[in-house]
GROMACS .gro file of C-alpha atoms in nm:
model
  203
    1MET     CA    1   0.000   0.001   0.000
    2LYS     CA    2   0.287   0.239   0.077
    3ILE     CA    3   0.444   0.165  -0.263
    4VAL     CA    4   0.115   0.240  -0.446
    5SER     CA    5   0.073   0.557  -0.241
    6GLY     CA    6   0.425   0.671  -0.321
    7ILE     CA    7   0.390   0.603  -0.697
    8THR     CA    8   0.053   0.775  -0.710
    9ARG     CA    9   0.182   1.084  -0.536
   10PHE     CA   10   0.489   1.093  -0.763
   11PHE     CA   11   0.280   1.083  -1.085
   12TYR     CA   12   0.024   1.330  -0.950
   13THR     CA   13   0.301   1.571  -0.852
   14LEU     CA   14   0.471   1.525  -1.190
   15ILE     CA   15   0.148   1.599  -1.378
   16LEU     CA   16   0.084   1.912  -1.172
   17VAL     CA   17   0.441   2.032  -1.222
   18LEU     CA   18   0.420   1.983  -1.600
   19PHE     CA   19   0.081   2.153  -1.615
   20GLY     CA   20   0.210   2.443  -1.406
   21ALA     CA   21   0.521   2.475  -1.624
   22CYS     CA   22   0.304   2.490  -1.939
   23LEU     CA   23   0.093   2.768  -1.788
   24ILE     CA   24   0.405   2.965  -1.696
   25LEU     CA   25   0.545   2.926  -2.049
   26ILE     CA   26   0.213   3.047  -2.195
   27ALA     CA   27   0.200   3.341  -1.953
   28LEU     CA   28   0.555   3.444  -2.050
   29ASN     CA   29   0.463   3.410  -2.419
   30LEU     CA   30   0.738   3.154  -2.473
   31ILE     CA   31   0.501   2.923  -2.659
   32PRO     CA   32   0.364   3.089  -2.975
   33LYS     CA   33  -0.012   3.111  -3.001
   34GLU     CA   34   0.003   2.956  -3.348
   35GLN     CA   35   0.175   2.645  -3.208
   36ILE     CA   36  -0.096   2.600  -2.943
   37ILE     CA   37  -0.368   2.634  -3.207
   38GLU     CA   38  -0.185   2.387  -3.428
   39ILE     CA   39  -0.165   2.130  -3.145
   40VAL     CA   40  -0.535   2.173  -3.063
   41ASN     CA   41  -0.631   2.134  -3.432
   42SER     CA   42  -0.419   1.819  -3.457
   43VAL     CA   43  -0.600   1.671  -3.157
   44TYR     CA   44  -0.937   1.742  -3.311
   45GLN     CA   45  -0.844   1.621  -3.659
   46LYS     CA   46  -0.659   1.298  -3.584
   47THR     CA   47  -0.838   1.007  -3.419
   48ASN     CA   48  -0.523   0.873  -3.253
   49PHE     CA   49  -0.453   1.206  -3.082
   50ARG     CA   50  -0.813   1.222  -2.957
   51MET     CA   51  -0.783   0.872  -2.810
   52ILE     CA   52  -0.452   0.959  -2.641
   53THR     CA   53  -0.600   1.281  -2.503
   54GLY     CA   54  -0.907   1.094  -2.372
   55LEU     CA   55  -0.694   0.825  -2.206
   56ALA     CA   56  -0.474   1.092  -2.049
   57GLY     CA   57  -0.787   1.260  -1.910
   58LEU     CA   58  -0.918   0.929  -1.768
   59LEU     CA   59  -0.577   0.856  -1.616
   60LEU     CA   60  -0.567   1.198  -1.453
   61ILE     CA   61  -0.917   1.151  -1.307
   62ALA     CA   62  -0.823   0.802  -1.177
   63VAL     CA   63  -0.505   0.931  -1.013
   64SER     CA   64  -0.698   1.219  -0.857
   65LEU     CA   65  -0.961   0.982  -0.711
   66LEU     CA   66  -0.689   0.755  -0.579
   67VAL     CA   67  -0.511   1.050  -0.410
   68ILE     CA   68  -0.842   1.155  -0.248
   69GLN     CA   69  -0.907   0.800  -0.128
   70LEU     CA   70  -0.557   0.774   0.022
   71ALA     CA   71  -0.603   1.108   0.199
   72ILE     CA   72  -0.943   1.002   0.343
   73SER     CA   73  -0.811   0.665   0.461
   74LYS     CA   74  -0.515   0.841   0.629
   75LEU     CA   75  -0.752   1.073   0.814
   76GLU     CA   76  -0.965   0.778   0.927
   77ARG     CA   77  -0.655   0.597   1.054
   78GLN     CA   78  -0.554   0.905   1.250
   79LYS     CA   79  -0.893   0.902   1.432
   80THR     CA   80  -0.838   0.552   1.565
   81ILE     CA   81  -0.574   0.343   1.740
   82ALA     CA   82  -0.534  -0.012   1.612
   83PHE     CA   83  -0.367  -0.313   1.766
   84GLU     CA   84  -0.354  -0.682   1.687
   85ASN     CA   85  -0.517  -0.957   1.891
   86PRO     CA   86  -0.473  -1.328   1.821
   87ASP     CA   87  -0.819  -1.337   1.665
   88GLY     CA   88  -0.786  -1.020   1.457
   89GLN     CA   89  -0.734  -0.644   1.454
   90VAL     CA   90  -0.899  -0.414   1.708
   91THR     CA   91  -0.952  -0.041   1.655
   92VAL     CA   92  -1.038   0.209   1.928
   93SER     CA   93  -1.166   0.557   1.836
   94LEU     CA   94  -0.983   0.855   1.988
   95LYS     CA   95  -1.320   0.992   2.101
   96ALA     CA   96  -1.375   0.679   2.315
   97ILE     CA   97  -1.037   0.736   2.483
   98GLU     CA   98  -1.121   1.101   2.548
   99ASP     CA   99  -1.453   1.003   2.708
  100PHE     CA  100  -1.271   0.745   2.921
  101ILE     CA  101  -1.024   1.009   3.046
  102LYS     CA  102  -1.307   1.249   3.125
  103ARG     CA  103  -1.492   0.988   3.335
  104MET     CA  104  -1.168   0.890   3.505
  105SER     CA  105  -1.099   1.252   3.605
  106SER     CA  106  -1.406   1.251   3.834
  107GLN     CA  107  -1.207   1.020   4.065
  108ILE     CA  108  -0.939   1.288   4.115
  109SER     CA  109  -1.062   1.513   4.395
  110GLU     CA  110  -0.828   1.799   4.308
  111VAL     CA  111  -0.974   1.835   3.958
  112LYS     CA  112  -1.284   2.046   3.903
  113GLU     CA  113  -1.308   2.004   3.527
  114LEU     CA  114  -1.099   1.821   3.267
  115ARG     CA  115  -1.112   1.801   2.890
  116SER     CA  116  -0.872   1.606   2.674
  117LYS     CA  117  -0.771   1.567   2.310
  118VAL     CA  118  -0.599   1.247   2.201
  119ILE     CA  119  -0.364   1.248   1.903
  120ALA     CA  120  -0.227   0.928   1.750
  121THR     CA  121   0.115   0.952   1.583
  122LYS     CA  122   0.368   0.706   1.449
  123LYS     CA  123   0.586   0.767   1.755
  124GLY     CA  124   0.307   0.710   2.008
  125VAL     CA  125  -0.003   0.869   2.165
  126ILE     CA  126  -0.022   1.232   2.275
  127VAL     CA  127  -0.288   1.341   2.527
  128ASP     CA  128  -0.347   1.715   2.551
  129VAL     CA  129  -0.531   1.794   2.873
  130ASN     CA  130  -0.707   2.120   2.958
  131VAL     CA  131  -0.790   2.124   3.328
  132THR     CA  132  -0.948   2.344   3.593
  133LEU     CA  133  -0.799   2.280   3.936
  134PHE     CA  134  -0.893   2.377   4.289
  135SER     CA  135  -0.656   2.642   4.419
  136GLU     CA  136  -0.577   2.471   4.750
  137ILE     CA  137  -0.328   2.230   4.592
  138SER     CA  138   0.036   2.202   4.487
  139ILE     CA  139   0.038   2.240   4.110
  140PRO     CA  140   0.360   2.035   4.046
  141ASN     CA  141   0.235   1.747   4.260
  142ILE     CA  142  -0.119   1.732   4.121
  143THR     CA  143  -0.011   1.768   3.757
  144GLU     CA  144   0.239   1.488   3.806
  145LYS     CA  145  -0.041   1.280   3.964
  146ILE     CA  146  -0.278   1.352   3.671
  147GLN     CA  147  -0.011   1.264   3.415
  148SER     CA  148   0.074   0.939   3.592
  149ILE     CA  149  -0.292   0.831   3.630
  150ILE     CA  150  -0.385   0.911   3.269
  151LYS     CA  151  -0.073   0.745   3.127
  152ASN     CA  152  -0.111   0.427   3.331
  153ARG     CA  153  -0.489   0.393   3.279
  154VAL     CA  154  -0.468   0.452   2.903
  155GLN     CA  155  -0.170   0.216   2.876
  156ASP     CA  156  -0.359  -0.056   3.066
  157MET     CA  157  -0.679   0.001   2.866
  158LEU     CA  158  -0.515  -0.015   2.522
  159GLY     CA  159  -0.237  -0.260   2.606
  160ILE     CA  160   0.001  -0.090   2.362
  161GLU     CA  161   0.377  -0.058   2.392
  162GLU     CA  162   0.402   0.282   2.222
  163PRO     CA  163   0.491   0.574   2.455
  164ILE     CA  164   0.208   0.792   2.587
  165MET     CA  165   0.283   1.158   2.642
  166VAL     CA  166   0.045   1.362   2.862
  167ARG     CA  167   0.061   1.741   2.822
  168ILE     CA  168  -0.135   1.951   3.071
  169HIS     CA  169  -0.262   2.305   3.032
  170ILE     CA  170  -0.419   2.463   3.339
  171ASN     CA  171  -0.706   2.688   3.233
  172LYS     CA  172  -0.818   2.809   3.573
  173LEU     CA  173  -0.768   2.776   3.947
  174THR     CA  174  -1.087   2.792   4.155
  175GLY     CA  175  -1.163   2.763   4.524
  176LYS     CA  176  -1.389   2.492   4.668
  177GLU     CA  177  -1.586   2.761   4.849
  178ASP     CA  178  -1.680   2.914   4.514
  179VAL     CA  179  -1.814   2.583   4.398
  180LYS     CA  180  -2.012   2.536   4.722
  181LYS     CA  181  -2.161   2.885   4.692
  182LYS     CA  182  -2.256   2.825   4.333
  183LYS     CA  183  -2.429   2.495   4.417
  184SER     CA  184  -2.605   2.658   4.716
  185LYS     CA  185  -2.736   2.945   4.499
  186GLN     CA  186  -2.851   2.701   4.235
  187LYS     CA  187  -3.030   2.489   4.495
  188GLU     CA  188  -3.202   2.796   4.643
  189LYS     CA  189  -3.313   2.904   4.299
  190GLU     CA  190  -3.459   2.558   4.224
  191GLU     CA  191  -3.644   2.553   4.559
  192GLU     CA  192  -3.778   2.903   4.497
  193GLN     CA  193  -3.911   2.799   4.161
  194LYS     CA  194  -4.053   2.479   4.309
  195PHE     CA  195  -4.253   2.648   4.588
  196ARG     CA  196  -4.346   2.965   4.406
  197GLY     CA  197  -4.675   2.813   4.289
  198ILE     CA  198  -4.898   2.953   4.016
  199GLU     CA  199  -4.844   3.315   3.923
  200TYR     CA  200  -5.132   3.522   3.782
  201SER     CA  201  -5.063   3.815   3.561
  202GLU     CA  202  -5.222   4.146   3.662
  203GLU     CA  203  -5.442   4.307   3.398
   0.00000   0.00000   0.00000
Protein backbone atom coordinates (compact mmCIF):
# COMPACT_ATOMS: atom_id res chain seq x y z
CA MET A 1 0.00 0.00 0.00
CA LYS A 2 2.87 2.39 0.77
CA ILE A 3 4.43 1.66 -2.65
CA VAL A 4 1.14 2.38 -4.44
CA SER A 5 0.72 5.57 -2.41
CA GLY A 6 4.25 6.71 -3.23
CA ILE A 7 3.91 6.01 -6.97
CA THR A 8 0.52 7.74 -7.10
CA ARG A 9 1.83 10.84 -5.36
CA PHE A 10 4.88 10.94 -7.64
CA PHE A 11 2.81 10.83 -10.86
CA TYR A 12 0.25 13.29 -9.50
CA THR A 13 3.01 15.72 -8.52
CA LEU A 14 4.72 15.25 -11.90
CA ILE A 15 1.48 16.00 -13.79
CA LEU A 16 0.84 19.12 -11.72
CA VAL A 17 4.43 20.33 -12.23
CA LEU A 18 4.20 19.84 -16.01
CA PHE A 19 0.81 21.54 -16.15
CA GLY A 20 2.09 24.44 -14.06
CA ALA A 21 5.21 24.75 -16.24
CA CYS A 22 3.04 24.91 -19.39
CA LEU A 23 0.92 27.67 -17.88
CA ILE A 24 4.05 29.65 -16.96
CA LEU A 25 5.44 29.26 -20.50
CA ILE A 26 2.13 30.47 -21.96
CA ALA A 27 2.00 33.40 -19.54
CA LEU A 28 5.56 34.44 -20.51
CA ASN A 29 4.63 34.11 -24.19
CA LEU A 30 7.39 31.54 -24.72
CA ILE A 31 5.01 29.24 -26.58
CA PRO A 32 3.65 30.88 -29.75
CA LYS A 33 -0.12 31.10 -30.01
CA GLU A 34 0.03 29.55 -33.48
CA GLN A 35 1.75 26.47 -32.09
CA ILE A 36 -0.95 26.01 -29.43
CA ILE A 37 -3.68 26.35 -32.08
CA GLU A 38 -1.85 23.85 -34.28
CA ILE A 39 -1.65 21.31 -31.45
CA VAL A 40 -5.36 21.73 -30.64
CA ASN A 41 -6.30 21.35 -34.32
CA SER A 42 -4.17 18.19 -34.57
CA VAL A 43 -5.98 16.71 -31.56
CA TYR A 44 -9.37 17.43 -33.11
CA GLN A 45 -8.44 16.22 -36.60
CA LYS A 46 -6.59 12.98 -35.82
CA THR A 47 -8.38 10.06 -34.17
CA ASN A 48 -5.22 8.73 -32.53
CA PHE A 49 -4.54 12.07 -30.82
CA ARG A 50 -8.13 12.22 -29.56
CA MET A 51 -7.83 8.72 -28.10
CA ILE A 52 -4.52 9.58 -26.41
CA THR A 53 -6.00 12.80 -25.01
CA GLY A 54 -9.07 10.94 -23.72
CA LEU A 55 -6.94 8.25 -22.07
CA ALA A 56 -4.74 10.92 -20.48
CA GLY A 57 -7.86 12.60 -19.09
CA LEU A 58 -9.17 9.30 -17.68
CA LEU A 59 -5.77 8.56 -16.15
CA LEU A 60 -5.67 11.99 -14.53
CA ILE A 61 -9.17 11.50 -13.07
CA ALA A 62 -8.23 8.02 -11.78
CA VAL A 63 -5.05 9.31 -10.14
CA SER A 64 -6.97 12.21 -8.55
CA LEU A 65 -9.61 9.84 -7.12
CA LEU A 66 -6.88 7.55 -5.78
CA VAL A 67 -5.12 10.49 -4.08
CA ILE A 68 -8.43 11.55 -2.48
CA GLN A 69 -9.07 7.98 -1.28
CA LEU A 70 -5.58 7.74 0.22
CA ALA A 71 -6.04 11.08 1.99
CA ILE A 72 -9.42 10.02 3.43
CA SER A 73 -8.10 6.65 4.61
CA LYS A 74 -5.16 8.40 6.28
CA LEU A 75 -7.53 10.74 8.14
CA GLU A 76 -9.64 7.77 9.26
CA ARG A 77 -6.55 5.97 10.54
CA GLN A 78 -5.54 9.05 12.50
CA LYS A 79 -8.92 9.03 14.31
CA THR A 80 -8.39 5.51 15.65
CA ILE A 81 -5.75 3.44 17.40
CA ALA A 82 -5.33 -0.11 16.12
CA PHE A 83 -3.66 -3.13 17.67
CA GLU A 84 -3.55 -6.82 16.88
CA ASN A 85 -5.18 -9.58 18.91
CA PRO A 86 -4.72 -13.30 18.21
CA ASP A 87 -8.21 -13.36 16.66
CA GLY A 88 -7.86 -10.19 14.57
CA GLN A 89 -7.35 -6.44 14.54
CA VAL A 90 -9.00 -4.15 17.09
CA THR A 91 -9.53 -0.41 16.54
CA VAL A 92 -10.38 2.10 19.27
CA SER A 93 -11.65 5.57 18.37
CA LEU A 94 -9.82 8.53 19.88
CA LYS A 95 -13.20 9.92 21.02
CA ALA A 96 -13.74 6.80 23.15
CA ILE A 97 -10.37 7.35 24.83
CA GLU A 98 -11.21 11.02 25.47
CA ASP A 99 -14.53 10.02 27.08
CA PHE A 100 -12.70 7.44 29.20
CA ILE A 101 -10.24 10.08 30.45
CA LYS A 102 -13.09 12.49 31.25
CA ARG A 103 -14.93 9.87 33.35
CA MET A 104 -11.69 8.90 35.04
CA SER A 105 -11.00 12.53 36.05
CA SER A 106 -14.05 12.50 38.34
CA GLN A 107 -12.07 10.20 40.65
CA ILE A 108 -9.38 12.88 41.17
CA SER A 109 -10.62 15.14 43.95
CA GLU A 110 -8.28 18.01 43.09
CA VAL A 111 -9.75 18.35 39.59
CA LYS A 112 -12.86 20.45 39.03
CA GLU A 113 -13.08 20.04 35.27
CA LEU A 114 -11.00 18.20 32.68
CA ARG A 115 -11.12 18.00 28.90
CA SER A 116 -8.71 16.05 26.74
CA LYS A 117 -7.72 15.67 23.11
CA VAL A 118 -5.99 12.47 22.02
CA ILE A 119 -3.63 12.49 19.03
CA ALA A 120 -2.27 9.28 17.50
CA THR A 121 1.14 9.52 15.82
CA LYS A 122 3.69 7.05 14.50
CA LYS A 123 5.86 7.68 17.56
CA GLY A 124 3.07 7.10 20.08
CA VAL A 125 -0.01 8.68 21.65
CA ILE A 126 -0.22 12.32 22.75
CA VAL A 127 -2.88 13.39 25.26
CA ASP A 128 -3.45 17.14 25.51
CA VAL A 129 -5.31 17.93 28.74
CA ASN A 130 -7.08 21.20 29.57
CA VAL A 131 -7.90 21.24 33.26
CA THR A 132 -9.47 23.44 35.93
CA LEU A 133 -7.99 22.80 39.37
CA PHE A 134 -8.92 23.77 42.89
CA SER A 135 -6.56 26.44 44.20
CA GLU A 136 -5.77 24.70 47.51
CA ILE A 137 -3.28 22.30 45.93
CA SER A 138 0.36 22.02 44.87
CA ILE A 139 0.39 22.39 41.09
CA PRO A 140 3.59 20.36 40.45
CA ASN A 141 2.34 17.47 42.61
CA ILE A 142 -1.19 17.34 41.21
CA THR A 143 -0.10 17.68 37.57
CA GLU A 144 2.39 14.86 38.05
CA LYS A 145 -0.40 12.80 39.63
CA ILE A 146 -2.78 13.51 36.72
CA GLN A 147 -0.12 12.65 34.15
CA SER A 148 0.74 9.40 35.91
CA ILE A 149 -2.92 8.32 36.29
CA ILE A 150 -3.86 9.11 32.69
CA LYS A 151 -0.74 7.48 31.27
CA ASN A 152 -1.11 4.27 33.31
CA ARG A 153 -4.88 3.92 32.79
CA VAL A 154 -4.69 4.52 29.03
CA GLN A 155 -1.71 2.16 28.76
CA ASP A 156 -3.59 -0.55 30.66
CA MET A 157 -6.78 0.01 28.66
CA LEU A 158 -5.15 -0.17 25.22
CA GLY A 159 -2.36 -2.59 26.06
CA ILE A 160 0.01 -0.90 23.62
CA GLU A 161 3.78 -0.58 23.94
CA GLU A 162 4.04 2.82 22.22
CA PRO A 163 4.91 5.74 24.55
CA ILE A 164 2.07 7.91 25.86
CA MET A 165 2.82 11.59 26.41
CA VAL A 166 0.45 13.62 28.61
CA ARG A 167 0.61 17.40 28.21
CA ILE A 168 -1.34 19.51 30.71
CA HIS A 169 -2.62 23.05 30.31
CA ILE A 170 -4.21 24.63 33.39
CA ASN A 171 -7.07 26.88 32.32
CA LYS A 172 -8.19 28.09 35.73
CA LEU A 173 -7.69 27.76 39.47
CA THR A 174 -10.85 27.92 41.54
CA GLY A 175 -11.63 27.63 45.24
CA LYS A 176 -13.88 24.93 46.66
CA GLU A 177 -15.85 27.60 48.49
CA ASP A 178 -16.80 29.16 45.15
CA VAL A 179 -18.14 25.81 44.00
CA LYS A 180 -20.14 25.36 47.22
CA LYS A 181 -21.63 28.86 46.93
CA LYS A 182 -22.56 28.25 43.32
CA LYS A 183 -24.27 24.96 44.18
CA SER A 184 -26.04 26.58 47.15
CA LYS A 185 -27.36 29.44 45.00
CA GLN A 186 -28.50 27.00 42.34
CA LYS A 187 -30.30 24.89 44.95
CA GLU A 188 -32.03 27.96 46.44
CA LYS A 189 -33.13 29.03 42.99
CA GLU A 190 -34.58 25.59 42.25
CA GLU A 191 -36.44 25.53 45.58
CA GLU A 192 -37.78 29.03 44.98
CA GLN A 193 -39.12 27.98 41.59
CA LYS A 194 -40.53 24.79 43.09
CA PHE A 195 -42.53 26.48 45.87
CA ARG A 196 -43.46 29.64 44.04
CA GLY A 197 -46.74 28.13 42.88
CA ILE A 198 -48.97 29.53 40.16
CA GLU A 199 -48.44 33.15 39.23
CA TYR A 200 -51.32 35.21 37.83
CA SER A 201 -50.64 38.15 35.62
CA GLU A 202 -52.21 41.46 36.62
CA GLU A 203 -54.43 43.06 34.00
